[in-house]
Amino acid sequence: MKLKQRKISIYIGLIFGSILIGGVSRAQVIPPEYGQKIGDVVVSASLVGTELKDMTQNTSILTNEDIKNNPNQTIDQVLKNQSSVFLNDTPYYEKDVTGQSLNVRGLGTQRTLVLIDGVPANNAMYGTVEWNRAPLSAIEDVEFIRGGVSNLYGNMGMGGVINITTRQINENKGEASASYGSYGTGNVAASKEMALNDVLRLRVSADYFATDGYVVQSTISPATTYPNKKTTSVLSNQAAPLLPGIGPASANAANYRLDGSLKLNSDTDAFFKIGSHNFTNLSGPGYSFAPKTMQQTTFSTGVVTRLGSDHRVEANAFYENGNLWQQNVSNSPPASAYISSNYANPFSTVGASAKSIQKFNDFAIDEVMVGVDGRQVAAQNLTNSFSALSSTSNQPGTMHPLRTLKVSKSFMAL
C-alpha cells in the first residue's frame, strides 16, 4: 500500500511595536468546465507566492477581466460587493478624505491592510484608505485574504489584507481610453511602454478622473432662499433650505506613474515605481470655497535573486510622503459663511523588508520563509483656528495660535 505524502507550510512571525504621541472579492467557487484549462493562480499577498488552491485562509482573486466587467468606476465600490467587506454605497470621491474606511469581518475600520504594489495605502494620520492611488485603468488584479495575517504584516493585518497589483510591463505598446457620463463625470487614461535595451524596460502612465455635481441639490433641500420658511401646518415639516455658500459637490483625482523593470542577469530581477497622486473634493453638499486636497508621492523598489531552483532571496523598500489640506467652515446666518479653521496633516511612511524562501519538495515541510520587515509611520496635525465672524463687520476675527499633534508608530515583523 502506498501512503500519500502530506505537505505542511510553516511561517513564524514575531511583532515588535511602539507608539509615541506628543504636542474582494467574490466567493471562491470552482468555475464550470468549458473545455479550457485555467492556469495556476499564485497569491503574492502570502509573501512567498502560494497557489490559490493551497491557501489555508479564505482567499479570493479579482482578475483584470472581473474589474473591467464591473459597472463601478472605483475599486472601493468593486470591493464593497464582496463577502466579509463592510463599505457603504458612497464612492470614495464623494466622501471626506478622512472617512474612507474599510471594515473586514467586523474587526473595525483600521484593522485591514491595503497594499498597492507592496506599499501600504492606509493613511498614516487617520488609518483610512487612499483609494485614489489605485485607478481602475492601472489595476492588474486584486488579492483578498480574509482573516488575521498579523504574523506576516503586523497589527494592521488583523482583519486581513487586500493586495492591489498594477499591470506589469510586457512589451513596447501604448494604450489610451476615455469615458464621459452625466454630471460631467469623466475618465481619461494613457500609458506607453518602452524597452530601452535588454536590461531596462519603462512604462509612463497617467490618468485623470473628474465629476461635477454628483449630488442633486434639489433632492436635498427645496428651492427656497435662506432664511425664508413656509410656516403653514401642511408644509411645516419641509427640509431645511441650502445655507449660503453651499454648492454642488465635485471631485477630481490625478495619478502620474513611472515604472521600471530591470533584468540584471539570468537569476536576478529588479523593479522600481515612482508615483505622484493628487485628490481634491467637496464632500457634499459642501462649501464651494473650501475644498479638501490630498497630495502624495510614492516610491518603491525591490530585487529578487534565485540562488537555485528551490531557493530565492528578496529585498524591498518603499517610501510615501503626503499632505492633507482641509478647511472647516462656519455659517451663522445672516452673516456669510467663513473658514473657521485650516488643517494641514503632513504624513510619511517608510519601510523595508528582506526574506529568504527555501522550498523542500521532497520532505513533509513544503517551504520555509525567514525574513524581517520594518515600517515607520509618522504624521502631524497642524491647525490654525479663527475666531467667529463679527455680526456687523462680516469679517473673520484673529487667528488662534497654531496647535500641533505628532503621532509616530513603528513595528517590525520577523
PDB file of C-alpha atoms in Angstrom, residues 151-278:
ATOM      1  CA  ASN A 151       2.279  37.244  11.725  1.00  0.00           C
ATOM      2  CA  LEU A 152       3.211  38.480   8.233  1.00  0.00           C
ATOM      3  CA  TYR A 153       2.061  42.098   8.185  1.00  0.00           C
ATOM      4  CA  GLY A 154       1.901  43.298  11.806  1.00  0.00           C
ATOM      5  CA  ASN A 155      -1.054  44.691  13.721  1.00  0.00           C
ATOM      6  CA  MET A 156      -2.544  46.377  10.650  1.00  0.00           C
ATOM      7  CA  GLY A 157      -3.460  42.957   9.225  1.00  0.00           C
ATOM      8  CA  MET A 158      -5.836  41.666  11.893  1.00  0.00           C
ATOM      9  CA  GLY A 159      -8.847  41.741   9.572  1.00  0.00           C
ATOM     10  CA  GLY A 160      -6.949  40.623   6.505  1.00  0.00           C
ATOM     11  CA  VAL A 161      -5.005  42.085   3.617  1.00  0.00           C
ATOM     12  CA  ILE A 162      -6.083  43.471   0.254  1.00  0.00           C
ATOM     13  CA  ASN A 163      -3.189  43.452  -2.207  1.00  0.00           C
ATOM     14  CA  ILE A 164      -3.768  45.593  -5.319  1.00  0.00           C
ATOM     15  CA  THR A 165      -1.297  44.856  -8.103  1.00  0.00           C
ATOM     16  CA  THR A 166      -0.822  47.214 -11.020  1.00  0.00           C
ATOM     17  CA  ARG A 167      -0.097  46.000 -14.511  1.00  0.00           C
ATOM     18  CA  GLN A 168       3.309  44.608 -15.362  1.00  0.00           C
ATOM     19  CA  ILE A 169       5.491  45.895 -18.203  1.00  0.00           C
ATOM     20  CA  ASN A 170       5.227  43.424 -21.054  1.00  0.00           C
ATOM     21  CA  GLU A 171       6.291  44.927 -24.379  1.00  0.00           C
ATOM     22  CA  ASN A 172       6.509  48.093 -26.445  1.00  0.00           C
ATOM     23  CA  LYS A 173       2.937  49.298 -26.659  1.00  0.00           C
ATOM     24  CA  GLY A 174       0.717  52.247 -25.890  1.00  0.00           C
ATOM     25  CA  GLU A 175      -2.844  52.473 -24.612  1.00  0.00           C
ATOM     26  CA  ALA A 176      -5.406  55.234 -24.216  1.00  0.00           C
ATOM     27  CA  SER A 177      -9.005  55.283 -23.004  1.00  0.00           C
ATOM     28  CA  ALA A 178     -11.671  57.835 -22.171  1.00  0.00           C
ATOM     29  CA  SER A 179     -15.228  57.889 -20.894  1.00  0.00           C
ATOM     30  CA  TYR A 180     -17.817  60.539 -20.137  1.00  0.00           C
ATOM     31  CA  GLY A 181     -21.145  60.473 -18.318  1.00  0.00           C
ATOM     32  CA  SER A 182     -23.756  62.555 -16.558  1.00  0.00           C
ATOM     33  CA  TYR A 183     -22.864  65.356 -14.120  1.00  0.00           C
ATOM     34  CA  GLY A 184     -19.642  65.988 -16.006  1.00  0.00           C
ATOM     35  CA  THR A 185     -18.161  62.674 -14.886  1.00  0.00           C
ATOM     36  CA  GLY A 186     -15.239  61.525 -16.993  1.00  0.00           C
ATOM     37  CA  ASN A 187     -12.116  59.367 -17.044  1.00  0.00           C
ATOM     38  CA  VAL A 188      -9.023  59.728 -19.205  1.00  0.00           C
ATOM     39  CA  ALA A 189      -6.080  57.299 -19.067  1.00  0.00           C
ATOM     40  CA  ALA A 190      -2.975  56.796 -21.205  1.00  0.00           C
ATOM     41  CA  SER A 191       0.211  54.743 -20.942  1.00  0.00           C
ATOM     42  CA  LYS A 192       3.278  53.981 -23.033  1.00  0.00           C
ATOM     43  CA  GLU A 193       5.740  51.117 -22.588  1.00  0.00           C
ATOM     44  CA  MET A 194       9.332  51.246 -23.839  1.00  0.00           C
ATOM     45  CA  ALA A 195      12.052  48.589 -23.971  1.00  0.00           C
ATOM     46  CA  LEU A 196      15.219  50.681 -23.867  1.00  0.00           C
ATOM     47  CA  ASN A 197      17.506  47.653 -24.072  1.00  0.00           C
ATOM     48  CA  ASP A 198      17.762  44.052 -22.903  1.00  0.00           C
ATOM     49  CA  VAL A 199      18.105  45.200 -19.297  1.00  0.00           C
ATOM     50  CA  LEU A 200      15.692  48.107 -18.776  1.00  0.00           C
ATOM     51  CA  ARG A 201      12.031  48.499 -19.674  1.00  0.00           C
ATOM     52  CA  LEU A 202       9.902  51.513 -18.707  1.00  0.00           C
ATOM     53  CA  ARG A 203       6.259  52.490 -18.632  1.00  0.00           C
ATOM     54  CA  VAL A 204       4.928  56.028 -18.303  1.00  0.00           C
ATOM     55  CA  SER A 205       1.244  56.327 -17.411  1.00  0.00           C
ATOM     56  CA  ALA A 206      -1.247  58.969 -16.359  1.00  0.00           C
ATOM     57  CA  ASP A 207      -4.932  59.079 -15.576  1.00  0.00           C
ATOM     58  CA  TYR A 208      -7.410  61.758 -14.608  1.00  0.00           C
ATOM     59  CA  PHE A 209     -10.899  61.490 -13.126  1.00  0.00           C
ATOM     60  CA  ALA A 210     -13.361  64.319 -12.513  1.00  0.00           C
ATOM     61  CA  THR A 211     -17.009  64.760 -11.652  1.00  0.00           C
ATOM     62  CA  ASP A 212     -19.115  67.902 -11.130  1.00  0.00           C
ATOM     63  CA  GLY A 213     -22.215  67.778  -9.008  1.00  0.00           C
ATOM     64  CA  TYR A 214     -22.751  64.135  -8.148  1.00  0.00           C
ATOM     65  CA  VAL A 215     -25.240  65.350  -5.506  1.00  0.00           C
ATOM     66  CA  VAL A 216     -28.578  66.560  -6.871  1.00  0.00           C
ATOM     67  CA  GLN A 217     -29.225  69.526  -4.614  1.00  0.00           C
ATOM     68  CA  SER A 218     -32.951  69.665  -5.296  1.00  0.00           C
ATOM     69  CA  THR A 219     -33.356  66.241  -3.705  1.00  0.00           C
ATOM     70  CA  ILE A 220     -31.775  67.519  -0.501  1.00  0.00           C
ATOM     71  CA  SER A 221     -33.478  70.876   0.027  1.00  0.00           C
ATOM     72  CA  PRO A 222     -36.397  72.717  -1.583  1.00  0.00           C
ATOM     73  CA  ALA A 223     -35.556  75.607  -3.866  1.00  0.00           C
ATOM     74  CA  THR A 224     -36.098  78.334  -1.297  1.00  0.00           C
ATOM     75  CA  THR A 225     -33.944  81.245  -0.220  1.00  0.00           C
ATOM     76  CA  TYR A 226     -32.442  81.151   3.237  1.00  0.00           C
ATOM     77  CA  PRO A 227     -33.801  82.022   5.778  1.00  0.00           C
ATOM     78  CA  ASN A 228     -37.323  82.158   4.295  1.00  0.00           C
ATOM     79  CA  LYS A 229     -39.526  79.363   5.620  1.00  0.00           C
ATOM     80  CA  LYS A 230     -43.082  78.286   4.888  1.00  0.00           C
ATOM     81  CA  THR A 231     -44.950  78.138   8.157  1.00  0.00           C
ATOM     82  CA  THR A 232     -48.264  76.581   7.209  1.00  0.00           C
ATOM     83  CA  SER A 233     -49.108  73.418   9.083  1.00  0.00           C
ATOM     84  CA  VAL A 234     -49.118  71.438   5.860  1.00  0.00           C
ATOM     85  CA  LEU A 235     -45.544  72.423   4.934  1.00  0.00           C
ATOM     86  CA  SER A 236     -44.037  72.765   8.393  1.00  0.00           C
ATOM     87  CA  ASN A 237     -42.016  69.532   8.008  1.00  0.00           C
ATOM     88  CA  GLN A 238     -40.205  70.578   4.851  1.00  0.00           C
ATOM     89  CA  ALA A 239     -36.439  70.071   4.746  1.00  0.00           C
ATOM     90  CA  ALA A 240     -34.177  72.991   5.577  1.00  0.00           C
ATOM     91  CA  PRO A 241     -33.064  75.046   2.555  1.00  0.00           C
ATOM     92  CA  LEU A 242     -29.463  75.300   1.468  1.00  0.00           C
ATOM     93  CA  LEU A 243     -27.238  77.563   3.513  1.00  0.00           C
ATOM     94  CA  PRO A 244     -25.311  80.351   1.764  1.00  0.00           C
ATOM     95  CA  GLY A 245     -22.088  79.175   0.159  1.00  0.00           C
ATOM     96  CA  ILE A 246     -23.084  75.536  -0.314  1.00  0.00           C
ATOM     97  CA  GLY A 247     -22.833  74.342  -3.877  1.00  0.00           C
ATOM     98  CA  PRO A 248     -22.790  71.162  -5.945  1.00  0.00           C
ATOM     99  CA  ALA A 249     -20.249  68.658  -4.720  1.00  0.00           C
ATOM    100  CA  SER A 250     -17.361  67.835  -7.028  1.00  0.00           C
ATOM    101  CA  ALA A 251     -14.132  65.843  -7.099  1.00  0.00           C
ATOM    102  CA  ASN A 252     -11.082  65.201  -9.227  1.00  0.00           C
ATOM    103  CA  ALA A 253      -8.137  62.813  -8.963  1.00  0.00           C
ATOM    104  CA  ALA A 254      -4.931  62.529 -10.985  1.00  0.00           C
ATOM    105  CA  ASN A 255      -2.178  59.903 -10.942  1.00  0.00           C
ATOM    106  CA  TYR A 256       1.171  60.002 -12.726  1.00  0.00           C
ATOM    107  CA  ARG A 257       3.483  56.963 -12.621  1.00  0.00           C
ATOM    108  CA  LEU A 258       6.872  55.852 -13.893  1.00  0.00           C
ATOM    109  CA  ASP A 259       7.523  52.104 -13.646  1.00  0.00           C
ATOM    110  CA  GLY A 260      10.781  50.359 -14.412  1.00  0.00           C
ATOM    111  CA  SER A 261      11.693  46.698 -14.814  1.00  0.00           C
ATOM    112  CA  LEU A 262      15.318  45.515 -14.857  1.00  0.00           C
ATOM    113  CA  LYS A 263      16.764  42.150 -15.863  1.00  0.00           C
ATOM    114  CA  LEU A 264      20.152  42.338 -14.156  1.00  0.00           C
ATOM    115  CA  ASN A 265      21.130  38.778 -15.089  1.00  0.00           C
ATOM    116  CA  SER A 266      19.507  35.414 -15.707  1.00  0.00           C
ATOM    117  CA  ASP A 267      18.841  34.941 -11.987  1.00  0.00           C
ATOM    118  CA  THR A 268      18.215  38.497 -10.762  1.00  0.00           C
ATOM    119  CA  ASP A 269      15.274  40.811 -11.484  1.00  0.00           C
ATOM    120  CA  ALA A 270      14.589  44.255 -10.064  1.00  0.00           C
ATOM    121  CA  PHE A 271      11.907  46.930 -10.298  1.00  0.00           C
ATOM    122  CA  PHE A 272      11.125  50.493  -9.258  1.00  0.00           C
ATOM    123  CA  LYS A 273       7.908  52.522  -9.172  1.00  0.00           C
ATOM    124  CA  ILE A 274       7.552  56.285  -8.762  1.00  0.00           C
ATOM    125  CA  GLY A 275       4.151  57.922  -8.422  1.00  0.00           C
ATOM    126  CA  SER A 276       2.508  61.296  -7.872  1.00  0.00           C
ATOM    127  CA  HIS A 277      -1.097  61.268  -6.684  1.00  0.00           C
ATOM    128  CA  ASN A 278      -3.490  64.186  -6.198  1.00  0.00           C
TER     129      ASN A 278
END
